[in-house]
Coordinates of C-alpha atoms in Angstrom, one line a residue:
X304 CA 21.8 -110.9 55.4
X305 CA 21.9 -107.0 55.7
X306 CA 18.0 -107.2 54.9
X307 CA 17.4 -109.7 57.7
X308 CA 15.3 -106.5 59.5
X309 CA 13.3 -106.7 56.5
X310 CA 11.5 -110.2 56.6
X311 CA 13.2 -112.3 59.3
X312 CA 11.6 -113.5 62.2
X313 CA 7.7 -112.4 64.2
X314 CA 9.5 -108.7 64.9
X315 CA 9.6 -108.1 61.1
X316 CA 6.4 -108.6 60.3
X317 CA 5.1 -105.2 59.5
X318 CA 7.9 -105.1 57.4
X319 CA 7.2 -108.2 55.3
X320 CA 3.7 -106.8 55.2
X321 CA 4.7 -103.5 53.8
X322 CA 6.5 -105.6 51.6
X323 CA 3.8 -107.6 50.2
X324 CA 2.3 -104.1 49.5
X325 CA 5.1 -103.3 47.0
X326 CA 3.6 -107.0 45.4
X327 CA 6.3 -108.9 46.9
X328 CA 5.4 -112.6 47.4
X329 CA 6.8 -114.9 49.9
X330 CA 9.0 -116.9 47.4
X331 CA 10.7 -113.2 47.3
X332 CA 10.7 -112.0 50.4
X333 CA 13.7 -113.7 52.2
X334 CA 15.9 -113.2 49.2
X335 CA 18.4 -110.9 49.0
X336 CA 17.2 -107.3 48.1
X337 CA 19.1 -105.7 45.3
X338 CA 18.6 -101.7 45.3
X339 CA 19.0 -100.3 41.9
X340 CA 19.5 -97.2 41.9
X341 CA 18.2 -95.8 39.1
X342 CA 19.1 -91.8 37.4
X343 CA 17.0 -92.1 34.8
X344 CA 15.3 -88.6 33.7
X345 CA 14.0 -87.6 30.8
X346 CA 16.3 -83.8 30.9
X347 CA 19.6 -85.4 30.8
X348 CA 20.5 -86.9 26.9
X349 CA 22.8 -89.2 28.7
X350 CA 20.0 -90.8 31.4
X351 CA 17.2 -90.6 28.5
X352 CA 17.8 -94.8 27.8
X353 CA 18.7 -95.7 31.7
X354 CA 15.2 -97.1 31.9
X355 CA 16.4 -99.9 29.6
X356 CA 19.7 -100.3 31.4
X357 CA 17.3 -100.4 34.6
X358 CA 15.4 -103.0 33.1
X359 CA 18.2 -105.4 32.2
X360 CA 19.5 -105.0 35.5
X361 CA 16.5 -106.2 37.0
X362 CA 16.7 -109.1 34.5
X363 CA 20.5 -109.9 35.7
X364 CA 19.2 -109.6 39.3
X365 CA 16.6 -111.9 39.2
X366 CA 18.7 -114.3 36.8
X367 CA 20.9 -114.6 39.6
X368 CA 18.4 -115.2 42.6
X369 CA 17.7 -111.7 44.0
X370 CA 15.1 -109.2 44.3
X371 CA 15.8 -106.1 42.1
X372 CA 14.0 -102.5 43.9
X373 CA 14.4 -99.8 41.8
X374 CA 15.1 -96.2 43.8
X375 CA 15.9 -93.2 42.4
X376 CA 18.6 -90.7 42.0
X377 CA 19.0 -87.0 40.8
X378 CA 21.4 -86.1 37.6
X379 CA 22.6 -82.3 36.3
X380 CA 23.0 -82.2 32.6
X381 CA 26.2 -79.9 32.2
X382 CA 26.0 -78.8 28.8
X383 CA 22.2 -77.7 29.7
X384 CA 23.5 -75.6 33.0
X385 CA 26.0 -74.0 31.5
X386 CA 26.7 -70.5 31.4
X387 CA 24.0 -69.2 33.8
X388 CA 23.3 -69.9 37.1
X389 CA 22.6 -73.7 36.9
X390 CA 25.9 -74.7 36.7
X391 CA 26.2 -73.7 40.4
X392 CA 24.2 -76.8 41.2
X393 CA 26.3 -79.1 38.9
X394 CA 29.7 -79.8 41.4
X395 CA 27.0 -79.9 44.5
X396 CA 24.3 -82.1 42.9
X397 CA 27.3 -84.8 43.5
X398 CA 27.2 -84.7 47.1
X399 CA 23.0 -84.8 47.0
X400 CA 23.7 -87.7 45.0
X401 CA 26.0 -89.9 47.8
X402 CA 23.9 -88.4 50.7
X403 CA 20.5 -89.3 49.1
X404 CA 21.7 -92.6 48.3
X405 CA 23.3 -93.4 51.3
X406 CA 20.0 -92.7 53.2
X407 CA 17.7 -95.1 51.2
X408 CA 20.1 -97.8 51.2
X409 CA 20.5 -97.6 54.9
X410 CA 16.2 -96.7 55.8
X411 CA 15.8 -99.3 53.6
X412 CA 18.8 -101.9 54.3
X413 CA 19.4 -103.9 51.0
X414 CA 22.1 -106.4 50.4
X415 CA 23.6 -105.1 47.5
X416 CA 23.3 -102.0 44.9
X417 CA 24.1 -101.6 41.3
X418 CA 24.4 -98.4 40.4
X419 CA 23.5 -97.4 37.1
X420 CA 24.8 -93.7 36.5
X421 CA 25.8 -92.1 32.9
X422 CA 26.8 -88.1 33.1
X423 CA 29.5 -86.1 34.9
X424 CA 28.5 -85.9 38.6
X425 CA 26.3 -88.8 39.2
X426 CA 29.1 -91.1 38.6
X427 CA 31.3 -90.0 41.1
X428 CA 28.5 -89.4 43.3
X429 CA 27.4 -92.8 43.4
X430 CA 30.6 -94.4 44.1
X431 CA 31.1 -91.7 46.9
X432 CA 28.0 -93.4 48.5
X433 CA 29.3 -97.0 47.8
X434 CA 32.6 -96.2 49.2
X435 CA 30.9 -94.8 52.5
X436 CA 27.8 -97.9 52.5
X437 CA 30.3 -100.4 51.8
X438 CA 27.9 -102.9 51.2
X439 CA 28.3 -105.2 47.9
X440 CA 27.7 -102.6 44.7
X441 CA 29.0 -102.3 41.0
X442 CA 28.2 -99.9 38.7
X443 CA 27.1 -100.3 35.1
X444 CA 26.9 -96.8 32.8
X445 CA 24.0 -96.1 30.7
X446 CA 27.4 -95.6 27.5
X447 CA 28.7 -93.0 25.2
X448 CA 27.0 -91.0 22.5
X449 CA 27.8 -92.0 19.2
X450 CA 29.8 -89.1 17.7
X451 CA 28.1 -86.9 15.0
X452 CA 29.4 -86.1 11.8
X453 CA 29.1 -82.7 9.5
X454 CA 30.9 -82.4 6.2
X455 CA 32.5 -86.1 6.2
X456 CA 33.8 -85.5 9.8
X457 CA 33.0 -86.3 13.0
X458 CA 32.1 -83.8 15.4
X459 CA 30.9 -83.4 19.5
X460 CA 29.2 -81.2 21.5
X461 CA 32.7 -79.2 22.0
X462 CA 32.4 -78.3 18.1
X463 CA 28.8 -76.5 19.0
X464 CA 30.6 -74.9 21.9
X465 CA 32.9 -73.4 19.6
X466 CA 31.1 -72.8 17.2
X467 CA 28.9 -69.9 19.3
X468 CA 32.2 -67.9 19.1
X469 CA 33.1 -68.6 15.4
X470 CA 29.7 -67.8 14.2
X471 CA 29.3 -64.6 16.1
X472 CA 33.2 -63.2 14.4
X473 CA 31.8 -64.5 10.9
X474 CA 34.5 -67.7 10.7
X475 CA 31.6 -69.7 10.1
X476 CA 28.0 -69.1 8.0
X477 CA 24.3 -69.3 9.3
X478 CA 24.3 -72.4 7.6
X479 CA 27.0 -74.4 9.2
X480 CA 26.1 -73.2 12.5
X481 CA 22.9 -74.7 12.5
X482 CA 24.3 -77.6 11.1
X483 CA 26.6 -78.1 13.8
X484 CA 24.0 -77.5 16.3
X485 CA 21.3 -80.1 14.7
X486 CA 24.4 -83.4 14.5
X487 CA 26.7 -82.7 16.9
X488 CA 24.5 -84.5 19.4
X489 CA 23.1 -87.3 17.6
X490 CA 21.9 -89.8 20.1
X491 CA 21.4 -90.8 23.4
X492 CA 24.0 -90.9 25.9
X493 CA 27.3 -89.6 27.9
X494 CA 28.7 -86.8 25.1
X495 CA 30.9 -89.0 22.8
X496 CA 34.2 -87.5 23.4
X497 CA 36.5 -87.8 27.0
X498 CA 34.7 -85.4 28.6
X499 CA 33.9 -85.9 32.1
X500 CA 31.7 -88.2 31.9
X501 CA 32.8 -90.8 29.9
X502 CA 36.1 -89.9 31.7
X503 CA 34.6 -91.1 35.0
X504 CA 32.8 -94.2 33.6
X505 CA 36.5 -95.5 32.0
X506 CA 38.0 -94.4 35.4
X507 CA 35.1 -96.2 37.3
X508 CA 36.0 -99.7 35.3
X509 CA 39.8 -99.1 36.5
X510 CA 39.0 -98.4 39.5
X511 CA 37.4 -102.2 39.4
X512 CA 33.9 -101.1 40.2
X513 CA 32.1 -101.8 36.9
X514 CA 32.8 -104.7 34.3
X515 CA 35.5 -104.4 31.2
X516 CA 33.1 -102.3 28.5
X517 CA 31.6 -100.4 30.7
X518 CA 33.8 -96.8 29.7
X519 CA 33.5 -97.2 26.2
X520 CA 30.4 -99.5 24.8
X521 CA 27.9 -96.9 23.3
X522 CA 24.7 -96.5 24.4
X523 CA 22.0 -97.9 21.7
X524 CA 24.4 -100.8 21.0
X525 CA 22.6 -104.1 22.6
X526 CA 26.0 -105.4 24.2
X527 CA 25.1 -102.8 26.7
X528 CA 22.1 -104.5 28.1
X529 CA 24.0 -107.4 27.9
X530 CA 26.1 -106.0 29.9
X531 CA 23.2 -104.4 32.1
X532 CA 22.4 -107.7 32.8
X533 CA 25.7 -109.4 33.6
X534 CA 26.4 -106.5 35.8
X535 CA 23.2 -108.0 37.6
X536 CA 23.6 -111.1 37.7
X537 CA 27.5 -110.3 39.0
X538 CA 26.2 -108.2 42.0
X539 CA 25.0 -111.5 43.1
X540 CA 27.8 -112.8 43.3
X541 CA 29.1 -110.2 45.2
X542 CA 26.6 -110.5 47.8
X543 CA 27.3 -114.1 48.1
X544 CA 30.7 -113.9 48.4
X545 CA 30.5 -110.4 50.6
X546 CA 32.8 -108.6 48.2
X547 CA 32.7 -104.6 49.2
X548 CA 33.6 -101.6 47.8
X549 CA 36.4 -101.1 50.1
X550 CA 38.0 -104.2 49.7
X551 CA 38.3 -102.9 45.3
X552 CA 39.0 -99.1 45.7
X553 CA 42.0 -99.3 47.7
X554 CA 45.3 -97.4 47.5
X555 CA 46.3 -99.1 44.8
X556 CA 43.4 -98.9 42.8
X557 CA 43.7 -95.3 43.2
X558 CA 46.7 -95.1 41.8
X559 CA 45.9 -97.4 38.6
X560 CA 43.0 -94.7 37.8
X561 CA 45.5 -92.2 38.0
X562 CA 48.0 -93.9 35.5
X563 CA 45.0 -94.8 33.2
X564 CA 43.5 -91.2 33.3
X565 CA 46.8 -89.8 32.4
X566 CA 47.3 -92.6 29.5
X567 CA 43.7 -91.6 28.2
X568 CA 43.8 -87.8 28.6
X569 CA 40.6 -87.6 31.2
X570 CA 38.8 -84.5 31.7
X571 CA 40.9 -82.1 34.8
X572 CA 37.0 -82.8 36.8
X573 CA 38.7 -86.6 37.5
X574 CA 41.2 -84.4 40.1
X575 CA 38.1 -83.4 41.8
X576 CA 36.1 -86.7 42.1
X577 CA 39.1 -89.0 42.5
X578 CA 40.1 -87.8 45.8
X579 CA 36.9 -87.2 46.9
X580 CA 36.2 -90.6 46.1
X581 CA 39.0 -92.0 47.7
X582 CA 37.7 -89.5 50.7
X583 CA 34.7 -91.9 51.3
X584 CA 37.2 -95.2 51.3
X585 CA 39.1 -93.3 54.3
X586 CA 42.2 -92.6 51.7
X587 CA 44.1 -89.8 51.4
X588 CA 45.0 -88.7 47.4
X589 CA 47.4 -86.0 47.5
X590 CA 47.0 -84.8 44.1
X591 CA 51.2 -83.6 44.2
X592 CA 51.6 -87.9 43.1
X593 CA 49.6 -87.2 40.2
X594 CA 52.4 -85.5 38.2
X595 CA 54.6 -88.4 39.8
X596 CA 52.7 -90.7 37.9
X597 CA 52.7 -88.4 35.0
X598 CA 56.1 -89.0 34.6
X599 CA 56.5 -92.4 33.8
X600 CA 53.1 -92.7 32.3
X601 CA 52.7 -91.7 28.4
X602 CA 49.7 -90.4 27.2
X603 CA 48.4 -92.9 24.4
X604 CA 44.8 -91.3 23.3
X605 CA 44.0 -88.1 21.6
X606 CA 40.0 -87.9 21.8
X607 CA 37.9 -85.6 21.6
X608 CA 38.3 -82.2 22.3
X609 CA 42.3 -82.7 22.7
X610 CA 42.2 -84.9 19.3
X611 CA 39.6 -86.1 16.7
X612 CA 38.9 -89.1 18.0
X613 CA 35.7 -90.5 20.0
X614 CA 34.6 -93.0 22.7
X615 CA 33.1 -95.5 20.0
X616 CA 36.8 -95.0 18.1
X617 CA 38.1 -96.1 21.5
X618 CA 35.7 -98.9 21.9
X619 CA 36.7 -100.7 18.9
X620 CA 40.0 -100.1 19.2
X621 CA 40.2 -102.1 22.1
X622 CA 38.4 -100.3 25.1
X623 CA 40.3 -99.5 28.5
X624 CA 41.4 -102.8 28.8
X625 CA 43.4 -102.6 25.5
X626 CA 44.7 -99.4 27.1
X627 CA 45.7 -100.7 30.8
X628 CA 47.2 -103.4 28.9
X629 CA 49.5 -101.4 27.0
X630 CA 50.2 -99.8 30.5
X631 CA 50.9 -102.5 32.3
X632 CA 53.6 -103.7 29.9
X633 CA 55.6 -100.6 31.6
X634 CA 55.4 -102.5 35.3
X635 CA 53.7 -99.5 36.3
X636 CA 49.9 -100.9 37.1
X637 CA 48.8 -102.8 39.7
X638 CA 47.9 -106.1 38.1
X639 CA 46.7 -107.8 41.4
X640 CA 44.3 -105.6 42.6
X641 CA 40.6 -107.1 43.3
X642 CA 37.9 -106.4 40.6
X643 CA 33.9 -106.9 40.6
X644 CA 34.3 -109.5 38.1
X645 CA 36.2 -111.8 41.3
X646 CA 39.3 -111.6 38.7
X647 CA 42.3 -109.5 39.3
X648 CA 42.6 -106.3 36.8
X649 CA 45.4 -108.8 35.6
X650 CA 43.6 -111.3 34.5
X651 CA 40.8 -109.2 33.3
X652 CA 43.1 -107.8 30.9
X653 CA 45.0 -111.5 30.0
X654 CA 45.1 -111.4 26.7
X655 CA 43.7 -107.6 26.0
X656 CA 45.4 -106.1 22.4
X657 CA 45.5 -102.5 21.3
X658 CA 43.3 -103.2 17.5
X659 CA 44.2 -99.8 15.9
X660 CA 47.5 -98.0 17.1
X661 CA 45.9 -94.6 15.5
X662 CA 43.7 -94.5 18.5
X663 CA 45.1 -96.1 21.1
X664 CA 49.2 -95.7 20.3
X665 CA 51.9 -98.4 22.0
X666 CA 54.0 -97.0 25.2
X667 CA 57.1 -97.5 22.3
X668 CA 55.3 -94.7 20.2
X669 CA 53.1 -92.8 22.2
X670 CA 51.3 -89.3 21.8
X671 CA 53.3 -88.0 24.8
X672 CA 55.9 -89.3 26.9
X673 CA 54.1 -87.9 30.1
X674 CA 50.7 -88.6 31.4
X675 CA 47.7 -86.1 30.1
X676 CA 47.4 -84.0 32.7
X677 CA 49.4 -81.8 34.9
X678 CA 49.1 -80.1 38.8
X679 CA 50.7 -76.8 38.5
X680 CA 52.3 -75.3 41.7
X681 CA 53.6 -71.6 42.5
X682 CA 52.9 -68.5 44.2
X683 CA 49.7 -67.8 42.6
X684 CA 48.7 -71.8 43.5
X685 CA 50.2 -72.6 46.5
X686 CA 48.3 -75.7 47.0
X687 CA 48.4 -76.4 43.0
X688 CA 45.9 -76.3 40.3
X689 CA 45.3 -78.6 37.0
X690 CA 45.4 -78.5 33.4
X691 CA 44.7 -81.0 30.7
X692 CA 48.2 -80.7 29.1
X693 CA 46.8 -83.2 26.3
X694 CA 44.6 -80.5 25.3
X695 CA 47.5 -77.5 25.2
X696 CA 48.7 -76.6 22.0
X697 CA 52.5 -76.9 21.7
X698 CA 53.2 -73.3 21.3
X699 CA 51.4 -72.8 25.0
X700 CA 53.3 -75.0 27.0
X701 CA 55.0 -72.1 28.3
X702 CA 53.3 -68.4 28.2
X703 CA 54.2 -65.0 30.4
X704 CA 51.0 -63.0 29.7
X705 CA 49.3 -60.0 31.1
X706 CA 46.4 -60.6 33.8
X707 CA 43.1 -59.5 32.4
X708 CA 41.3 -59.6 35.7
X709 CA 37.2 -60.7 36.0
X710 CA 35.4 -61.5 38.8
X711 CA 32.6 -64.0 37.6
X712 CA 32.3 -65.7 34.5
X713 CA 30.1 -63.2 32.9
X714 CA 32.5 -60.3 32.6
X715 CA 35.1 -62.3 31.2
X716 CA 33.2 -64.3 28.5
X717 CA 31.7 -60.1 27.6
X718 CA 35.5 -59.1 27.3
X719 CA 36.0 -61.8 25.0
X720 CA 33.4 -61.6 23.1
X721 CA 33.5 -57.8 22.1
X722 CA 37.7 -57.9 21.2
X723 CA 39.3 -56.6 24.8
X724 CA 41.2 -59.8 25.4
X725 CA 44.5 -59.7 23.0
X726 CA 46.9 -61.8 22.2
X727 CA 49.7 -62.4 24.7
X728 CA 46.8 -62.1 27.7
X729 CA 46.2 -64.4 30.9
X730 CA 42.2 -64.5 31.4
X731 CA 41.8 -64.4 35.1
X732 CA 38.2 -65.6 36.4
X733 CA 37.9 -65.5 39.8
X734 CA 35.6 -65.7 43.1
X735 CA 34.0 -68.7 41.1
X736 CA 35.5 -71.7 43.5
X737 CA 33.7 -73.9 45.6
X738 CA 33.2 -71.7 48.3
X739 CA 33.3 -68.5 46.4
X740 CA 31.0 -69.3 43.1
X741 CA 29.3 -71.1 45.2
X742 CA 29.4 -74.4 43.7
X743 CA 32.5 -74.0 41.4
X744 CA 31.4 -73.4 37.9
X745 CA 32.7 -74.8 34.9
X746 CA 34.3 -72.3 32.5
X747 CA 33.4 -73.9 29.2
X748 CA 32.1 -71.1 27.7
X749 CA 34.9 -68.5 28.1
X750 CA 37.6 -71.2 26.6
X751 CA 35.0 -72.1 23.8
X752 CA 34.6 -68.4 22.8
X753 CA 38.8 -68.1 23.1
X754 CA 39.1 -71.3 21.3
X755 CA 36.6 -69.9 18.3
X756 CA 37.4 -66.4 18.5
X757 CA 41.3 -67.8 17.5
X758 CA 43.1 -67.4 20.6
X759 CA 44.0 -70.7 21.7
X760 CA 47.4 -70.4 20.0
X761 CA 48.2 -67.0 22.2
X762 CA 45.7 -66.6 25.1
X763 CA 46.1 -68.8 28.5
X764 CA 42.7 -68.5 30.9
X765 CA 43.5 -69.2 34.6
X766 CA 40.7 -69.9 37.5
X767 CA 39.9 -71.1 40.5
X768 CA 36.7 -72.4 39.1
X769 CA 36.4 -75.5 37.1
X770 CA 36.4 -76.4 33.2
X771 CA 34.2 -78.8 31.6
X772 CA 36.0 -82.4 30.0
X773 CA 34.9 -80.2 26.2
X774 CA 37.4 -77.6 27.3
X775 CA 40.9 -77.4 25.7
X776 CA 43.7 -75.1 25.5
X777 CA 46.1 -73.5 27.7
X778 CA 42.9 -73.6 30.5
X779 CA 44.0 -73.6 34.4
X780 CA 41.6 -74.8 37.0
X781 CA 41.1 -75.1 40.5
X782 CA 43.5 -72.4 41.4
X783 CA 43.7 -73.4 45.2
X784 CA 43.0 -71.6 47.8
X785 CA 40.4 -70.1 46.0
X786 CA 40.0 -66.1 46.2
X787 CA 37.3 -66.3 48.7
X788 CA 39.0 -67.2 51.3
X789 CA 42.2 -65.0 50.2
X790 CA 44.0 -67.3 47.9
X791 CA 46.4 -65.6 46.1
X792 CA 44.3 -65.5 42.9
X793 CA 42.5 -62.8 44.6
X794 CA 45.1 -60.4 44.8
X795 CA 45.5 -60.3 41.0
X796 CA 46.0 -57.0 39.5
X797 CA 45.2 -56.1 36.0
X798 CA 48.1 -55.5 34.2
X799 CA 50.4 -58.1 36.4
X800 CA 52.5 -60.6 34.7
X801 CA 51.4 -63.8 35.3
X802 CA 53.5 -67.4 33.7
X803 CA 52.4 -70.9 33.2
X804 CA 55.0 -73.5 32.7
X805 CA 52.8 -76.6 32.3
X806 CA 56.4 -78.3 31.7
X807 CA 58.3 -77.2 34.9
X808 CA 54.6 -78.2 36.4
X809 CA 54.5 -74.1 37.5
X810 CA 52.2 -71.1 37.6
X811 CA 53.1 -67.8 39.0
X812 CA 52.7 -64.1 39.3
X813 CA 55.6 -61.7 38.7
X814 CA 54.7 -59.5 42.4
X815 CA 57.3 -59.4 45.1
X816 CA 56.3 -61.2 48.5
X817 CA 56.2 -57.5 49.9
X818 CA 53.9 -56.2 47.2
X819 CA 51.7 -59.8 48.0
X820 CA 51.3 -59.1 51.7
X821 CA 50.2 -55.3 51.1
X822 CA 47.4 -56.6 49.4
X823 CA 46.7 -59.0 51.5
X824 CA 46.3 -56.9 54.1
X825 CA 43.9 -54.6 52.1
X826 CA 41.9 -57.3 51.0
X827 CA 38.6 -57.8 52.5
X828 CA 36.8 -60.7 51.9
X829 CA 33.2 -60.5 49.7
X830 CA 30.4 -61.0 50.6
X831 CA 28.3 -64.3 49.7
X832 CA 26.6 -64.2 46.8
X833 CA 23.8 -66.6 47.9
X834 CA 22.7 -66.7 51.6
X835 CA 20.2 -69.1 51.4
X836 CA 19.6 -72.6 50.4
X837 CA 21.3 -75.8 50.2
X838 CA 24.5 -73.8 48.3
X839 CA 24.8 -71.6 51.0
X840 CA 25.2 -74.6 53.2
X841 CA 27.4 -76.2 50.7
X842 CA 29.7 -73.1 51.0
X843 CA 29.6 -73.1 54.2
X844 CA 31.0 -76.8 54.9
X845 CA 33.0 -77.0 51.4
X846 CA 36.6 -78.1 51.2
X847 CA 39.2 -76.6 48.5
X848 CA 39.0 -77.8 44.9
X849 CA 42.8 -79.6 45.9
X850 CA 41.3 -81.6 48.4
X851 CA 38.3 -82.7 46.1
X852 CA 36.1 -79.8 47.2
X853 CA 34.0 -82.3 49.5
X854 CA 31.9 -81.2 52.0
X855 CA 33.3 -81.1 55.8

């Protein structure tokens, strides 16, 4: 066993003695050593129950003949770091998540891991470190907040985010903000609509890493411990049967998560943490096959923010396996690729039925007839950029605007909210990348305040940041290179003309190639705006936001 160092033979003795310090007895030590690693917190609303999850786990684990050792990692609550200079550590805290990991499980060499993650980067994170361990692991999500509901309706923490911008221009009264603000939020858990998290944790069940329910089953229901604790008692199996992480996430893997994140409308972050997933499994995603698959994918969900519809919604109406199902009738999903469960995704999904076509449509009537989002190419994005083109209103689908240049968040979300952005504008936010922010921010609050203020219909924002899985509307991201290293989103001008075809898959700038390389050479580059630290090191060794933005 990988843990033989531990416990086996005269050498290890000071080992098994340490061990019996932990309160290990001999009828323990010997067994396989489960680390669970554990992001409980008590900051993050979607970690706040992941001691009960941790807890079942260790139930599952020692069910199934193993030793569970609970270690822990760090979580960023995005929603709390937004909009100030937190959210510079929300992209990063990913990689502290896989390194951190990767070092306990190897100082301390255990046979397997489960993973039990919930919110936005410490999904991806974990599976980074899995990937690059490659030693037995599933992953089992601490679920979805239940959605809240105001007036009859149901509502998310995207309807607070917008509501900052229609409170402050007097579309809504004192009254219904604060209403907004005290349900929209109303329990514990990943925020209830397909937002990045609950974007990953579907993504991460496709993937084959977790077991069917583990995207959509809400957090205070009890079929999540259950699940906790099948997910326990499975990574014994996988220990037995030496089952790794590189023999599920393979190529082909890769490209079911693609097909199911454009059928479900995933947050734009899953272009990020895909490839840098598929980084640590020695694969190479070029995001270019993404609108390849796009093509002959249709998008069958409309949640939350692109729709009105929520991760419980999805849950009963059949979960991802309903969805992949549906896919799969189109020959387009790779039915024989390994699981955690020691079943194919095919037969996981034998017999899987879509149980309400108003959440989850058929591939014969579907929302779309292309995948939910889009990598947009052109002179201003040379190496491409995203957009959730669920989330784009018809009427935006194409727009030729005028740049309204900004070079941090800030200014532009000031512009916006005292009237200087009109109708007809492109929003340019810039110097806000992985290299440039540092740490590549996420822009929710300028969309929210153009989605509130009224906008959406008539206002595209463009960046070479990132936007959170709340955003919607005409928003581009990851506008790569990035303007800190002289990316062509840094030689913006105000008052250039700047289209977005999200249907031709193009963005551009109306400036001749002459005018482009007299700026270029006038352009200077800035200088950092942190210089010590661990971001300055992660700007230092960061990739672009096309390649993943992972660290070099």
């Amino acid at each position: 066993m990988r843990s033989d160092p531990l416990h086996k033979g005269i050498n290890a003795a000071p080992q098994r003695s340490l061990l019996k310090a932990l309160g290990l007895c001999d009828e323990e030590i010997g067994k396989p050593l489960i680390g669970v690693v554990s992001s409980k917190n008590d900051i993050v609303p979607g970690h706040m129950n992941l001691d009960k999850i941790t807890e079942a786990v260790k139930q599952g684990v020692a069910l199934g003949g193993g030793v569970p050792i609970v270690f822990p990692a760090i979580a960023v609550c995005d929603g709390l770091a937004m909009g100030h200079v937190g959210m510079k550590y929300s992209l990063v805290s990913r990689e502290l998540i896989a390194d951190s990991t990767e070092a306990m499980a190897t100082a301390h060499p255990f046979d397997g891991l489960v993973l039990v993650a919930a919110c936005d980067k410490n999904v991806p994170g974990l599976l980074m470190a899995a990937a690059r361990l490659n030693i037995p692991s599933i992953v089992i999500s601490g679920g979805a907040m239940l959605a809240g509901r105001v007036d009859g309706r149901k509502v998310s923490y995207s309807n607070i985010s917008e509501a900052v911008s229609q409170f402050r221009t007097g579309k809504i009264t004192p009254i219904q903000f604060e209403d907004l603000e005290n349900k929209s939020c109303p329990s514990c858990g990943s925020c209830s609509g397909m937002f990045t998290a609950n974007s990953m944790n579907c993504l991460t069940e496709v993937l084959g890493m977790a077991l069917p329910g583990n995207g959509t089953i809400p957090a205070v229901y009890s079929s999540r411990l259950r699940l906790a604790k099948e997910s326990g008692l499975k990574i014994m199996e996988l220990v037995k049967n030496n089952v790794k992480p590189r023999d599920i996430m393979t190529p082909k893997a890769f490209m079911n998560a693609l097909a199911i994140d454009m059928a479900l409308g995933c947050s734009t972050n899953s272009m990020l943490h895909l490839p840098a997933i598929a980084h640590e499994c020695g694969i190479d995603l070029d995001l270019a096959v993404a609108n390849e698959i796009s093509k002959y994918t249709p998008n069958l969900c409309h949640l939350a923010p692109a729709g009105n519809h929520y991760i419980e919604e999805l849950d009963e109406a059949g979960g991802i396996s309903a969805v992949m199902a549906e896919i799969a009738k189109l020959g387009h999903l790779n039915t024989d690729c390994m699981t955690v469960t020691g079943k194919t995704i095919g037969e996981n999904i034998a017999g899987a039925k879509i149980l309400d076509t108003n959440i989850i449509h058929t591939v014969e009537q579907p929302i779309a007839k292309e995948g939910g989002i889009a990598v947009l190419k052109g002179n201003l994005a040379p190496e491409g950029s995203v957009v959730k083109r669920s989330a784009v209103a018809p009427e935006m689908m194409h727009h030729k605007g005028t740049a309204r240049v900004f070079d941090c968040e800030e200014d532009a979300l000031s512009a916006i909210y005292e009237g200087r952005i009109n109708p007809g504008d492109v929003v340019v936010i810039r110097y806000e990348g992985p290299k440039g922010g540092p740490g590549m921010r996420e822009m929710l609050n300028p969309t929210s305040a153009i989605m509130g203020s009224g906008l959406g219909s008539c206002v595209a924002l463009i960046t070479d940041g990132r936007f959170s899985g709340a955003t919607r509307g005409a928003a581009i991201g990851h506008v790569s290179p990035e303007a800190a290293v002289g990316g062509p989103i840094a030689l913006v001008q105000e008052g250039d003309m700047i289209e977005i075809d999200i249907t031709t898959n193009s963005i551009s700038v109306d400036v001749s190639d002459e005018e482009m390389a007299r700026r270029r050479a006038e352009w200077k580059p800035r200088q950092p705006r942190v210089t010590t630290g661990y971001l300055a090191r992660y700007a230092k060794l960061v990739s672009s936001g096309c390649t993943g933005a992972v660290l070099s």
